Amino acid sequence: MYKIDCTVAVIGGGPAGLAAAISAKKEGAEKVIIVERDNALGGILQQCIHPGFGLTRFKEELTGPEYYSRFTSRLEEEGVDVLLNTMVLEVNGKTNKIICVNGEYGLTEINAKSIVLSMGCRERTRANIVVPGTRPAGLYTAGSAQRLINRQNVMVGKKAVILGSGDIGMIMARRLTLEGAKVELVVELMPYLAGLTRNRVQCLDDFGIPLKLSHTITAIVGEKRVEGVKIAPVDQNKKPILEKEEFIPCDTVLFSVGLIPENELSKGAGVEINPITNGPTVNQYMQTNIPSIFASGNVVHVNDLVDNVSSESETAGKYACLYANGKLNSNSEVITVKTGSNVRYVCPQKIALQEGKASLYFRVLSPDENVTLIAKDGDTILARKKELRVSPGEMCNLSIDVSKIVNGVTVEVVKE
Amino acid sequence: MIKNIICTVCPRGCSISVKGENSIVESVENYGCKRGIEYAKAEFVCPVRILTTVVKVDGKDELIPVRSNKPIPKSKILECMEEIRKTTITLPVKMHQVIIENVCDTGVSIVATKEF
Ligand SMILES: Cc1cc2nc3c(=O)[nH]c(=O)nc-3n(C[C@H](O)[C@H](O)[C@H](O)COP(=O)(O)OP(=O)(O)OC[C@H]3O[C@@H](n4cnc5c(N)ncnc54)[C@H](O)[C@@H]3O)c2cc1C
Ligand code: SF4
């Protein structure tokens, strides 16, 4: 078997993997390698041709390809190695060996001192959310439709209904319209928009595409090809009110119903998975329960802004390098961050009690206005920030000084 | 005429009401901050958007992502799409290489957003 030795191995060449690899190299890792199954770097951003990336990091609104190019163009000068067309099959958490398969070398073994998992996520499908009806052609997840249209030059249909008002769904509503299709409707189960307001304005309102909140698709109709969908409003318990069901003719249905972190490899390696984020449980260094394995990006928790992905991945890369070089103390006491009122999850879930700062990223359970975000240790406030508006679709963050923690940390969002 | 404009400058998404006629703005109300005033005025007079799409590569399966290098008036977006759809390019292409100059007389160029 072909063998490669390296200091830090990064699995996945999306924005997370790119930032982690560059950061590990900058920190002084001797040999850093990115292993990517696709034939090019950039991950999901290769198909995200719309603008909206990099406002925080670069103070400019970039398209997906422009954003990742800012990183890929630095790989050579930084001296990061890249292995494309290489699918990782297994990560061994005990030996730090990675087994992958590459067209040229065949089965390959990579021996790393530390590993960064950055495999991103995959889309939830119709099966995941159980929509009844037939199984005709014309059903796509929004992301696969995006890939077909933006990378493969395949148009998916002429008349579409989109289930889910997340950013991907809305962006695809605009994309389909620009390509000459008619988007009849976007249907959202929740009483509020899942994605950014900006996307509703620029992707739906701009083109007069109607949005129905508190509605769902109750059935898909059609034998060979989709002929339409039945939609109905839902009651408070999200149960469809069938008396109000109506039929909308269409030939295409896109599902934009969320993403699930891609963690088969992580589980195989023995990495502990958090039941709420569906990603590895990590500490402030983005280190998992296996000290040599780090994780960052959408594989850890689904991010709405790639800027956050890049910064948490730089943390992962930096500490993966320090660990590899024996400079990260892994013996300190570890606490679990608790979620208080209106907080669904906090990432990192753990904090190793050492020097330095920790960035806490978290999501609220339900939308609210005029609130204060608080991180506290008992009665001691570690950090607080006022926010005019919070919503489950937009990540919040607070930065705390770890050396100030005595007993533990609770994050909460309270009304003033 | 009064128009309600949702500000997209920050995630707060204020619903700003603008009063005026054609290119004359009389008053702006309900803005959350100063940035909203400028945005709402511009949006009232002539809403503009960055346009992004892809162009085909001559004789190849490849698609190259492109964008307008400046915002285009919203009313011209579909017309510009028509013209971009008719365009094919040859490789190699450089980042921000001009693909169509002055698309549909907007004074805006369509440029590549990928090097290939
Ligand atoms: C449709 C869409 C629209 C978005 N719009 C915006 C936006 O407007 N603004 C914004 O800031 N953010 C946006 N985002 C979010 C942002 O793009 C993501 O958060 C970011 O791309 C996540 O990066 P990642 O590297 O974690 O994952 P990915 O980009 O998914 O990269 C993961 C990589 O890992 C590789 N991989 C997976 N498994 C293996 C394996 N076993 N072996 C080898 N390689 C593997 C994959 O091929 C892929 O290249 C959007 C996301 C999507 C999906
Ligand atoms: S007016 Fe100011 S606060 Fe309101 S959405 Fe616009 S930028 Fe944000």
Coordinates of C-alpha atoms and ligand atoms in Angstrom, one line a residue:
Chain A
M1 CA 0.0 0.0 0.0
Y2 CA 1.2 3.5 -0.8
K3 CA 2.2 5.4 2.3
I4 CA 2.4 9.1 3.2
D5 CA 3.7 10.5 6.5
C6 CA 2.7 14.0 7.6
T7 CA 2.4 16.3 10.6
V8 CA -1.3 17.3 10.1
A9 CA -3.7 15.6 7.8
V10 CA -6.9 17.6 6.9
I11 CA -9.9 15.7 5.5
G12 CA -12.0 17.8 3.1
G13 CA -10.9 20.7 1.0
G14 CA -13.8 23.1 1.5
P15 CA -13.4 26.4 3.3
A16 CA -12.9 24.7 6.6
G17 CA -10.2 22.4 5.4
L18 CA -8.4 25.2 3.5
A19 CA -8.3 27.5 6.5
A20 CA -7.2 24.8 8.9
A21 CA -4.4 23.6 6.6
I22 CA -3.0 27.1 6.0
S23 CA -3.2 27.9 9.7
A24 CA -1.5 24.6 10.7
K25 CA 1.3 25.4 8.3
K26 CA 1.6 29.0 9.6
E27 CA 1.9 27.7 13.1
G28 CA 4.9 25.7 12.0
A29 CA 3.7 22.2 11.0
E30 CA 6.3 20.6 8.8
K31 CA 4.0 18.7 6.4
V32 CA 0.4 19.5 6.0
I33 CA -1.8 17.6 3.5
I34 CA -5.4 18.2 2.4
V35 CA -7.3 15.1 1.3
E36 CA -10.3 15.8 -1.0
R37 CA -12.6 13.4 -2.8
D38 CA -13.7 16.0 -5.5
N39 CA -11.6 16.9 -8.5
A40 CA -11.1 20.5 -7.2
L41 CA -10.9 22.4 -3.9
G42 CA -13.5 24.7 -2.5
G43 CA -16.1 22.3 -1.3
I44 CA -19.7 23.4 -1.5
L45 CA -18.6 27.0 -2.4
Q46 CA -17.8 25.8 -5.9
Q47 CA -21.5 25.7 -6.6
C48 CA -22.4 28.8 -4.5
I49 CA -21.9 31.3 -7.3
H50 CA -24.0 34.0 -5.6
P51 CA -22.6 36.9 -3.7
G52 CA -22.8 37.0 0.1
F53 CA -19.5 35.6 1.3
G54 CA -16.8 37.2 3.3
L55 CA -18.4 40.4 4.5
T56 CA -17.0 39.9 8.0
R57 CA -13.6 38.6 7.0
F58 CA -12.7 40.6 3.9
K59 CA -15.2 43.5 4.3
E60 CA -16.4 42.7 0.7
E61 CA -19.2 40.8 -0.7
L62 CA -17.6 37.9 -2.6
T63 CA -19.1 35.0 -4.5
G64 CA -18.3 31.5 -3.3
P65 CA -15.6 30.8 -5.9
E66 CA -14.0 34.3 -5.2
Y67 CA -14.0 33.5 -1.4
Y68 CA -12.3 30.1 -1.7
S69 CA -9.8 31.4 -4.3
R70 CA -8.5 33.7 -1.6
F71 CA -7.4 30.6 0.2
T72 CA -6.5 28.2 -2.6
S73 CA -4.2 30.9 -4.1
R74 CA -2.1 30.8 -0.9
L75 CA -1.7 27.0 -0.7
E76 CA 1.4 26.9 -2.9
E77 CA 3.4 29.7 -1.2
E78 CA 2.4 28.3 2.2
G79 CA 3.6 24.8 1.1
V80 CA 0.4 22.9 1.8
D81 CA 0.1 19.5 -0.1
V82 CA -3.1 18.6 -1.8
L83 CA -4.4 15.1 -2.7
L84 CA -7.4 15.5 -5.0
N85 CA -9.8 12.7 -6.2
T86 CA -9.0 10.9 -3.0
M87 CA -11.8 9.5 -0.9
V88 CA -11.1 8.9 2.8
L89 CA -12.6 5.5 3.8
E90 CA -11.5 5.2 7.4
V91 CA -9.9 7.2 10.2
N92 CA -8.3 5.2 13.0
G93 CA -8.6 7.1 16.3
K94 CA -6.0 4.9 18.0
T95 CA -3.2 4.9 15.5
N96 CA -3.9 8.2 13.7
K97 CA -3.9 6.3 10.4
I98 CA -6.1 7.4 7.5
I99 CA -7.1 4.9 4.8
C100 CA -8.1 6.5 1.5
V101 CA -8.4 5.6 -2.1
N102 CA -6.8 7.6 -4.9
G103 CA -7.1 7.0 -8.7
E104 CA -3.3 7.1 -9.2
Y105 CA -2.0 5.4 -6.0
G106 CA -4.9 3.1 -5.3
L107 CA -5.4 2.3 -1.6
T108 CA -3.3 4.8 0.4
E109 CA -2.3 5.0 4.1
I110 CA -1.6 8.4 5.6
N111 CA 0.2 8.5 8.9
A112 CA -0.5 11.8 10.7
K113 CA 0.4 13.2 14.1
S114 CA -2.9 15.0 14.2
I115 CA -6.0 15.1 12.0
V116 CA -8.5 17.8 11.2
L117 CA -11.9 16.5 10.2
S118 CA -13.6 19.0 7.8
M119 CA -15.9 16.9 5.7
G120 CA -18.8 19.4 5.7
C121 CA -22.4 18.3 5.6
R122 CA -24.9 16.7 3.4
E123 CA -28.5 17.6 2.7
R124 CA -31.5 16.3 4.4
T125 CA -33.7 14.6 1.8
R126 CA -37.4 14.0 1.4
A127 CA -37.0 10.6 3.1
N128 CA -35.5 12.3 6.2
I129 CA -38.7 14.4 6.7
V130 CA -41.2 12.0 5.3
V131 CA -43.3 13.6 2.6
P132 CA -46.0 11.2 1.4
G133 CA -46.9 10.6 -2.2
T134 CA -45.4 9.0 -5.3
R135 CA -41.8 8.9 -6.3
P136 CA -41.7 10.5 -9.7
A137 CA -38.8 12.2 -11.5
G138 CA -38.4 16.0 -10.7
L139 CA -37.6 15.8 -7.0
Y140 CA -34.3 17.3 -5.9
T141 CA -32.6 18.5 -2.8
A142 CA -31.9 22.2 -3.3
G143 CA -28.1 21.7 -3.1
S144 CA -28.1 18.9 -5.8
A145 CA -30.2 21.1 -8.1
Q146 CA -27.6 23.9 -7.4
R147 CA -24.8 21.6 -8.4
L148 CA -26.6 20.5 -11.6
I149 CA -27.3 24.0 -12.7
N150 CA -24.1 25.8 -11.6
R151 CA -21.5 23.1 -12.3
Q152 CA -23.0 20.6 -14.7
N153 CA -25.2 22.7 -17.0
V154 CA -28.3 20.7 -16.4
M155 CA -31.6 22.5 -15.9
V156 CA -33.9 20.7 -13.5
G157 CA -37.4 21.9 -14.6
K158 CA -39.7 24.6 -15.8
K159 CA -42.2 25.1 -12.9
A160 CA -41.0 24.6 -9.4
V161 CA -42.2 24.5 -5.8
I162 CA -39.6 24.8 -3.1
L163 CA -40.1 23.3 0.4
G164 CA -38.1 25.2 3.0
S165 CA -37.2 28.9 3.4
G166 CA -33.6 28.4 4.3
D167 CA -31.0 30.3 2.4
I168 CA -30.3 27.6 -0.1
G169 CA -33.9 27.2 -1.0
M170 CA -34.4 31.0 -1.5
I171 CA -31.1 31.3 -3.5
M172 CA -32.3 28.5 -5.7
A173 CA -35.6 30.2 -6.2
R174 CA -33.8 33.1 -7.7
R175 CA -31.4 30.9 -9.7
L176 CA -34.2 29.0 -11.3
T177 CA -36.0 32.2 -12.2
L178 CA -32.9 33.7 -13.8
E179 CA -32.6 30.5 -15.8
G180 CA -36.1 31.0 -17.1
A181 CA -38.1 28.6 -14.9
K182 CA -41.1 29.7 -12.9
V183 CA -41.0 29.3 -9.2
E184 CA -44.6 29.0 -8.1
L185 CA -44.1 29.1 -4.4
V186 CA -41.8 28.7 -1.4
V187 CA -43.5 26.7 1.4
E188 CA -42.2 27.0 5.0
L189 CA -43.4 24.8 7.9
M190 CA -42.4 27.3 10.6
P191 CA -44.2 30.6 11.3
Y192 CA -41.0 32.5 10.5
L193 CA -38.4 32.6 7.7
A194 CA -35.6 30.0 8.1
G195 CA -32.9 32.0 6.2
L196 CA -31.8 35.6 6.1
T197 CA -34.2 38.5 5.5
R198 CA -31.8 39.8 2.9
N199 CA -32.3 36.6 0.9
R200 CA -36.1 36.9 1.1
V201 CA -35.9 40.5 -0.4
Q202 CA -33.3 39.7 -3.1
C203 CA -34.4 36.2 -4.0
L204 CA -38.1 36.1 -3.5
D205 CA -39.6 39.6 -3.4
D206 CA -37.5 40.9 -6.3
F207 CA -39.1 38.3 -8.6
G208 CA -42.5 38.3 -7.0
I209 CA -42.2 34.7 -5.7
P210 CA -44.8 34.0 -3.0
L211 CA -43.8 32.6 0.4
K212 CA -46.2 30.7 2.5
L213 CA -45.2 30.4 6.2
S214 CA -46.8 27.8 8.5
H215 CA -47.5 25.6 5.4
T216 CA -46.2 22.2 4.3
I217 CA -46.4 19.9 1.3
T218 CA -48.9 17.1 2.2
A219 CA -48.4 15.0 -1.0
I220 CA -46.5 14.8 -4.2
V221 CA -48.6 13.9 -7.2
G222 CA -47.4 12.4 -10.5
E223 CA -46.4 9.0 -11.9
K224 CA -43.4 9.4 -14.2
R225 CA -42.7 13.1 -13.6
V226 CA -44.0 15.4 -10.9
E227 CA -47.4 16.9 -11.9
G228 CA -47.9 18.9 -8.8
V229 CA -48.0 19.1 -5.0
K230 CA -50.7 19.4 -2.4
I231 CA -50.0 22.0 0.2
A232 CA -51.8 22.8 3.4
P233 CA -51.5 25.2 6.3
V234 CA -50.3 23.6 9.6
D235 CA -51.7 24.1 13.1
Q236 CA -49.7 25.0 16.2
N237 CA -48.5 21.4 16.5
K238 CA -47.3 21.5 12.9
K239 CA -50.1 19.1 11.9
P240 CA -51.5 19.9 8.4
I241 CA -55.1 21.2 8.3
L242 CA -56.3 18.9 5.5
E243 CA -59.6 20.6 5.0
K244 CA -57.6 23.5 3.6
E245 CA -55.4 21.4 1.3
E246 CA -54.9 22.8 -2.2
F247 CA -53.2 21.6 -5.4
I248 CA -50.3 23.4 -7.1
P249 CA -49.3 22.2 -10.5
C250 CA -45.5 22.0 -11.1
D251 CA -42.9 19.7 -12.6
T252 CA -40.2 20.1 -10.1
V253 CA -39.9 20.1 -6.3
L254 CA -36.8 21.2 -4.4
F255 CA -36.3 20.3 -0.8
S256 CA -34.3 22.8 1.2
V257 CA -35.0 21.2 4.6
G258 CA -31.7 21.5 6.3
L259 CA -28.2 19.9 6.4
I260 CA -26.7 17.1 8.5
P261 CA -23.0 17.0 9.3
E262 CA -21.2 14.2 7.5
N263 CA -19.8 12.1 10.4
E264 CA -19.5 8.5 9.3
L265 CA -15.7 8.8 9.4
S266 CA -15.8 10.5 12.8
K267 CA -18.0 7.9 14.3
G268 CA -15.8 5.1 12.9
A269 CA -12.8 6.8 14.6
G270 CA -14.6 6.8 18.0
V271 CA -15.2 10.5 18.0
E272 CA -18.1 11.5 20.4
I273 CA -21.0 13.0 18.5
N274 CA -23.2 15.6 20.1
P275 CA -26.9 14.7 19.7
I276 CA -28.1 18.3 19.1
T277 CA -25.5 19.5 16.5
N278 CA -25.0 16.0 15.1
G279 CA -21.3 16.8 14.9
P280 CA -18.3 16.1 17.1
T281 CA -18.2 17.4 20.6
V282 CA -15.3 19.8 20.7
N283 CA -13.5 22.1 23.2
Q284 CA -12.3 25.7 22.5
Y285 CA -9.4 24.3 20.4
M286 CA -11.9 22.4 18.2
Q287 CA -10.3 19.3 19.7
T288 CA -12.6 16.2 20.0
N289 CA -12.6 13.6 22.8
I290 CA -9.7 11.9 20.9
P291 CA -6.8 14.4 21.6
S292 CA -5.2 13.9 18.2
I293 CA -8.4 14.6 16.3
F294 CA -9.7 18.1 15.7
A295 CA -12.8 19.1 13.7
S296 CA -14.1 22.3 12.1
G297 CA -16.7 23.8 9.8
N298 CA -20.0 22.2 8.9
V299 CA -18.9 18.8 10.0
V300 CA -19.1 20.2 13.6
H301 CA -22.3 22.3 13.3
V302 CA -24.1 23.7 10.4
N303 CA -22.9 27.3 9.8
D304 CA -24.7 30.0 7.9
L305 CA -21.7 32.2 7.4
V306 CA -18.6 30.9 5.9
D307 CA -16.6 33.6 7.7
N308 CA -17.2 31.8 11.0
V309 CA -16.2 28.5 9.4
S310 CA -12.9 30.0 8.4
S311 CA -12.1 31.5 11.8
E312 CA -13.0 28.3 13.8
S313 CA -11.0 26.3 11.3
E314 CA -8.0 28.5 11.8
T315 CA -8.3 27.6 15.5
A316 CA -8.5 23.9 14.6
G317 CA -5.5 24.0 12.4
K318 CA -3.4 26.0 14.9
Y319 CA -4.1 23.6 17.8
A320 CA -3.8 20.5 15.6
C321 CA -0.2 21.7 14.8
L322 CA 0.5 22.5 18.5
Y323 CA -0.7 19.0 19.4
A324 CA 1.4 17.4 16.7
N325 CA 4.4 19.2 18.0
G326 CA 3.7 18.2 21.6
K327 CA 2.9 21.8 22.6
L328 CA -0.7 21.4 23.6
N329 CA -1.4 20.4 27.2
S330 CA -4.2 17.9 27.2
N331 CA -4.3 17.2 30.9
S332 CA -6.2 20.2 32.2
E333 CA -9.6 20.1 33.8
V334 CA -12.5 20.2 31.3
I335 CA -16.0 21.7 31.9
T336 CA -19.2 21.3 29.9
V337 CA -20.8 24.5 28.7
K338 CA -24.5 24.7 29.8
T339 CA -27.3 26.1 27.7
G340 CA -29.6 28.5 29.5
S341 CA -32.9 30.1 28.4
N342 CA -33.5 30.3 24.7
V343 CA -30.2 28.6 23.7
R344 CA -30.4 25.5 21.6
Y345 CA -26.7 24.6 21.6
V346 CA -23.3 26.1 22.2
C347 CA -20.2 25.2 20.3
P348 CA -17.6 24.4 21.7
Q349 CA -19.5 22.2 24.1
K350 CA -16.4 21.8 26.4
I351 CA -13.8 24.1 27.7
A352 CA -10.4 23.0 28.9
L353 CA -9.5 25.3 31.8
Q354 CA -6.3 26.9 30.5
E355 CA -5.1 30.4 29.6
G356 CA -6.6 32.3 26.8
K357 CA -9.9 33.3 25.2
A358 CA -12.7 31.1 23.9
S359 CA -15.2 32.0 21.2
L360 CA -18.6 30.6 22.0
Y361 CA -20.9 30.2 18.9
F362 CA -24.5 29.4 19.7
R363 CA -28.0 29.4 18.3
V364 CA -31.3 30.4 19.9
L365 CA -34.4 28.2 20.0
S366 CA -36.8 30.9 18.8
P367 CA -36.7 34.4 17.4
D368 CA -36.7 37.3 19.7
E369 CA -36.0 41.1 19.8
N370 CA -34.1 43.4 22.2
V371 CA -32.3 40.7 24.1
T372 CA -29.0 40.3 25.9
L373 CA -26.6 37.5 25.2
I374 CA -24.9 36.4 28.5
A375 CA -22.2 33.9 29.4
K376 CA -21.9 33.6 33.1
D377 CA -20.3 31.5 35.8
G378 CA -22.8 31.4 38.6
D379 CA -23.5 35.1 39.3
T380 CA -20.3 36.3 37.6
I381 CA -20.9 37.7 34.1
L382 CA -18.1 36.5 31.8
A383 CA -19.4 38.2 28.7
R384 CA -22.6 40.0 27.6
K385 CA -23.8 41.6 24.4
K386 CA -27.0 43.4 23.4
E387 CA -28.7 42.2 20.3
L388 CA -31.6 43.9 18.6
R389 CA -32.8 40.7 17.0
V390 CA -31.9 37.0 17.2
S391 CA -33.2 34.2 15.2
P392 CA -32.4 30.4 14.9
G393 CA -31.1 31.0 11.4
E394 CA -28.4 33.4 12.5
M395 CA -25.5 32.3 14.7
C396 CA -24.7 34.3 17.8
N397 CA -21.3 34.6 19.5
L398 CA -19.6 35.7 22.6
S399 CA -15.9 35.7 23.5
I400 CA -14.9 34.8 27.1
D401 CA -11.7 34.8 29.1
V402 CA -11.1 31.2 30.1
S403 CA -8.9 32.0 33.1
K404 CA -11.9 33.7 34.7
I405 CA -13.9 30.5 34.9
V406 CA -14.2 29.0 38.3
N407 CA -17.1 26.5 38.3
G408 CA -18.6 26.4 34.9
V409 CA -20.2 28.4 32.1
T410 CA -23.9 28.9 31.2
V411 CA -24.9 30.7 28.0
E412 CA -28.4 32.4 27.9
V413 CA -30.4 34.8 25.9
V414 CA -32.6 37.0 28.1
K415 CA -35.2 39.7 27.4
E416 CA -34.3 43.1 28.8
Chain B
M1 CA -46.1 57.6 -3.4
I2 CA -45.1 55.8 -0.2
K3 CA -43.0 52.6 -0.5
N4 CA -42.0 50.3 2.2
I5 CA -38.5 49.1 1.8
I6 CA -36.9 46.3 3.8
C7 CA -33.3 47.3 4.6
T8 CA -30.9 44.5 3.8
V9 CA -27.7 46.3 5.0
C10 CA -27.7 44.4 8.4
P11 CA -29.7 41.4 9.7
R12 CA -32.1 43.6 11.6
G13 CA -34.1 44.1 8.4
C14 CA -35.9 47.4 9.3
S15 CA -39.0 48.1 7.3
I16 CA -38.3 51.7 6.1
S17 CA -41.0 53.8 4.6
V18 CA -39.9 56.2 1.8
K19 CA -42.2 59.0 0.5
G20 CA -41.5 60.6 -2.9
E21 CA -42.0 60.6 -6.6
N22 CA -39.7 59.0 -9.3
S23 CA -36.2 60.2 -8.4
I24 CA -37.3 62.7 -5.8
V25 CA -37.3 61.5 -2.2
E26 CA -39.4 63.7 0.2
S27 CA -39.0 61.8 3.5
V28 CA -37.5 58.6 5.0
E29 CA -39.0 57.1 8.2
N30 CA -38.7 54.1 10.5
Y31 CA -35.0 53.5 9.8
G32 CA -32.9 51.8 12.5
C33 CA -29.7 53.7 11.7
K34 CA -28.2 56.1 9.3
R35 CA -27.0 53.4 6.9
G36 CA -30.6 52.6 6.3
I37 CA -31.5 56.1 5.0
E38 CA -29.0 55.8 2.2
Y39 CA -30.0 52.3 1.3
A40 CA -33.7 53.1 1.3
K41 CA -33.2 56.2 -0.9
A42 CA -31.2 54.4 -3.5
E43 CA -33.7 51.5 -3.4
F44 CA -36.6 53.9 -3.9
V45 CA -35.0 55.7 -6.8
C46 CA -33.3 52.8 -8.7
P47 CA -32.9 49.5 -7.0
V48 CA -29.7 47.7 -8.2
R49 CA -28.4 44.2 -7.7
I50 CA -25.2 42.3 -8.3
L51 CA -26.0 39.7 -10.9
T52 CA -24.2 36.3 -10.8
T53 CA -24.6 33.4 -13.1
V54 CA -22.4 31.0 -15.2
V55 CA -21.2 31.0 -18.8
K56 CA -20.5 28.1 -21.0
V57 CA -17.0 27.1 -22.2
D58 CA -16.7 26.5 -26.0
G59 CA -16.8 22.8 -26.8
K60 CA -16.4 21.8 -23.2
D61 CA -18.5 20.6 -20.3
E62 CA -17.1 23.3 -18.0
L63 CA -19.1 26.2 -16.7
I64 CA -17.4 29.4 -15.5
P65 CA -19.1 31.4 -12.7
V66 CA -19.4 35.1 -13.5
R67 CA -20.7 38.3 -11.8
S68 CA -21.4 41.9 -12.7
N69 CA -18.5 44.0 -11.5
K70 CA -20.9 46.6 -10.3
P71 CA -24.6 46.4 -9.4
I72 CA -27.1 46.4 -12.3
P73 CA -30.5 48.1 -12.2
K74 CA -33.0 45.5 -11.1
S75 CA -35.2 46.2 -14.2
K76 CA -32.4 45.1 -16.5
I77 CA -31.4 41.9 -14.8
L78 CA -33.5 39.5 -17.0
E79 CA -32.3 41.3 -20.2
C80 CA -28.7 40.9 -19.1
M81 CA -29.3 37.2 -18.4
E82 CA -30.4 36.8 -22.0
E83 CA -27.2 38.2 -23.3
I84 CA -25.0 36.2 -20.9
R85 CA -26.8 33.0 -21.9
K86 CA -25.8 33.6 -25.5
T87 CA -22.1 34.0 -24.6
T88 CA -19.5 31.3 -24.6
I89 CA -15.9 31.7 -23.7
T90 CA -12.6 29.9 -24.4
L91 CA -10.1 28.8 -21.7
P92 CA -7.9 29.8 -20.0
V93 CA -9.8 32.4 -18.0
K94 CA -8.3 34.6 -15.3
M95 CA -9.9 35.8 -12.1
H96 CA -12.0 38.9 -12.9
Q97 CA -11.3 38.7 -16.6
V98 CA -13.9 40.7 -18.5
I99 CA -16.3 38.4 -20.3
I100 CA -18.9 40.9 -21.6
E101 CA -18.1 44.6 -21.6
N102 CA -20.9 47.1 -21.0
V103 CA -23.6 44.4 -20.8
C104 CA -26.9 45.7 -22.3
D105 CA -25.7 49.3 -22.1
T106 CA -25.6 49.3 -18.4
G107 CA -22.0 50.5 -18.2
V108 CA -21.3 47.4 -16.2
S109 CA -19.0 44.5 -17.1
I110 CA -19.6 40.8 -16.6
V111 CA -16.4 39.3 -15.2
A112 CA -15.2 35.7 -14.4
T113 CA -15.1 34.8 -10.7
K114 CA -12.9 31.8 -11.1
E115 CA -9.5 31.1 -12.6
F116 CA -9.5 28.1 -14.9
Ligands
LIG1 C1 -26.2 26.2 -0.9 C2 -25.4 26.9 0.2 C3 -25.5 28.3 0.2 C4 -24.7 29.0 1.1 N1 -24.7 30.4 1.1 C5 -23.9 31.1 1.9 C6 -23.8 32.5 1.9 O1 -24.5 33.2 1.1 N2 -22.9 33.1 2.7 C7 -22.1 32.4 3.6 O2 -21.3 33.0 4.3 N3 -22.3 31.1 3.7 C8 -23.1 30.4 2.9 N4 -23.2 29.0 3.0 C9 -22.5 28.3 4.1 C10 -21.0 28.0 3.8 O3 -20.8 27.9 2.4 C11 -20.7 26.7 4.5 O4 -20.9 26.9 5.8 C12 -19.2 26.3 4.2 O5 -19.1 26.0 2.8 C13 -18.8 25.1 5.0 O6 -17.5 24.7 4.7 P1 -16.9 23.3 5.0 O7 -15.6 23.3 4.5 O8 -17.2 22.9 6.4 O9 -17.8 22.2 4.2 P2 -17.9 21.9 2.6 O10 -17.8 23.2 1.8 O11 -19.1 21.1 2.4 O12 -16.6 21.1 2.3 C14 -16.4 19.8 2.7 C15 -15.4 19.1 1.8 O13 -15.1 17.8 2.3 C16 -15.0 16.8 1.3 N5 -15.2 15.5 1.8 C17 -16.3 15.0 2.5 N6 -16.1 13.7 2.9 C18 -14.9 13.4 2.4 C19 -14.2 12.1 2.4 N7 -14.7 11.0 3.0 N8 -13.0 12.1 1.8 C20 -12.5 13.2 1.2 N9 -13.1 14.4 1.2 C21 -14.3 14.5 1.7 C22 -16.1 17.3 0.3 O14 -16.0 16.8 -1.0 C23 -16.0 18.8 0.4 O15 -15.2 19.3 -0.6 C24 -24.0 28.3 2.1 C25 -24.0 26.9 2.1 C26 -24.7 26.2 1.1 C27 -24.7 24.7 1.2
SF4_2 S1 -31.7 50.7 8.9 FE1 -29.8 50.3 10.0 S2 -30.4 48.9 11.6 FE2 -32.1 48.9 10.2 S3 -31.6 47.1 8.9 FE3 -30.8 49.0 7.9 S4 -28.6 49.0 8.5 FE4 -29.7 47.6 9.9

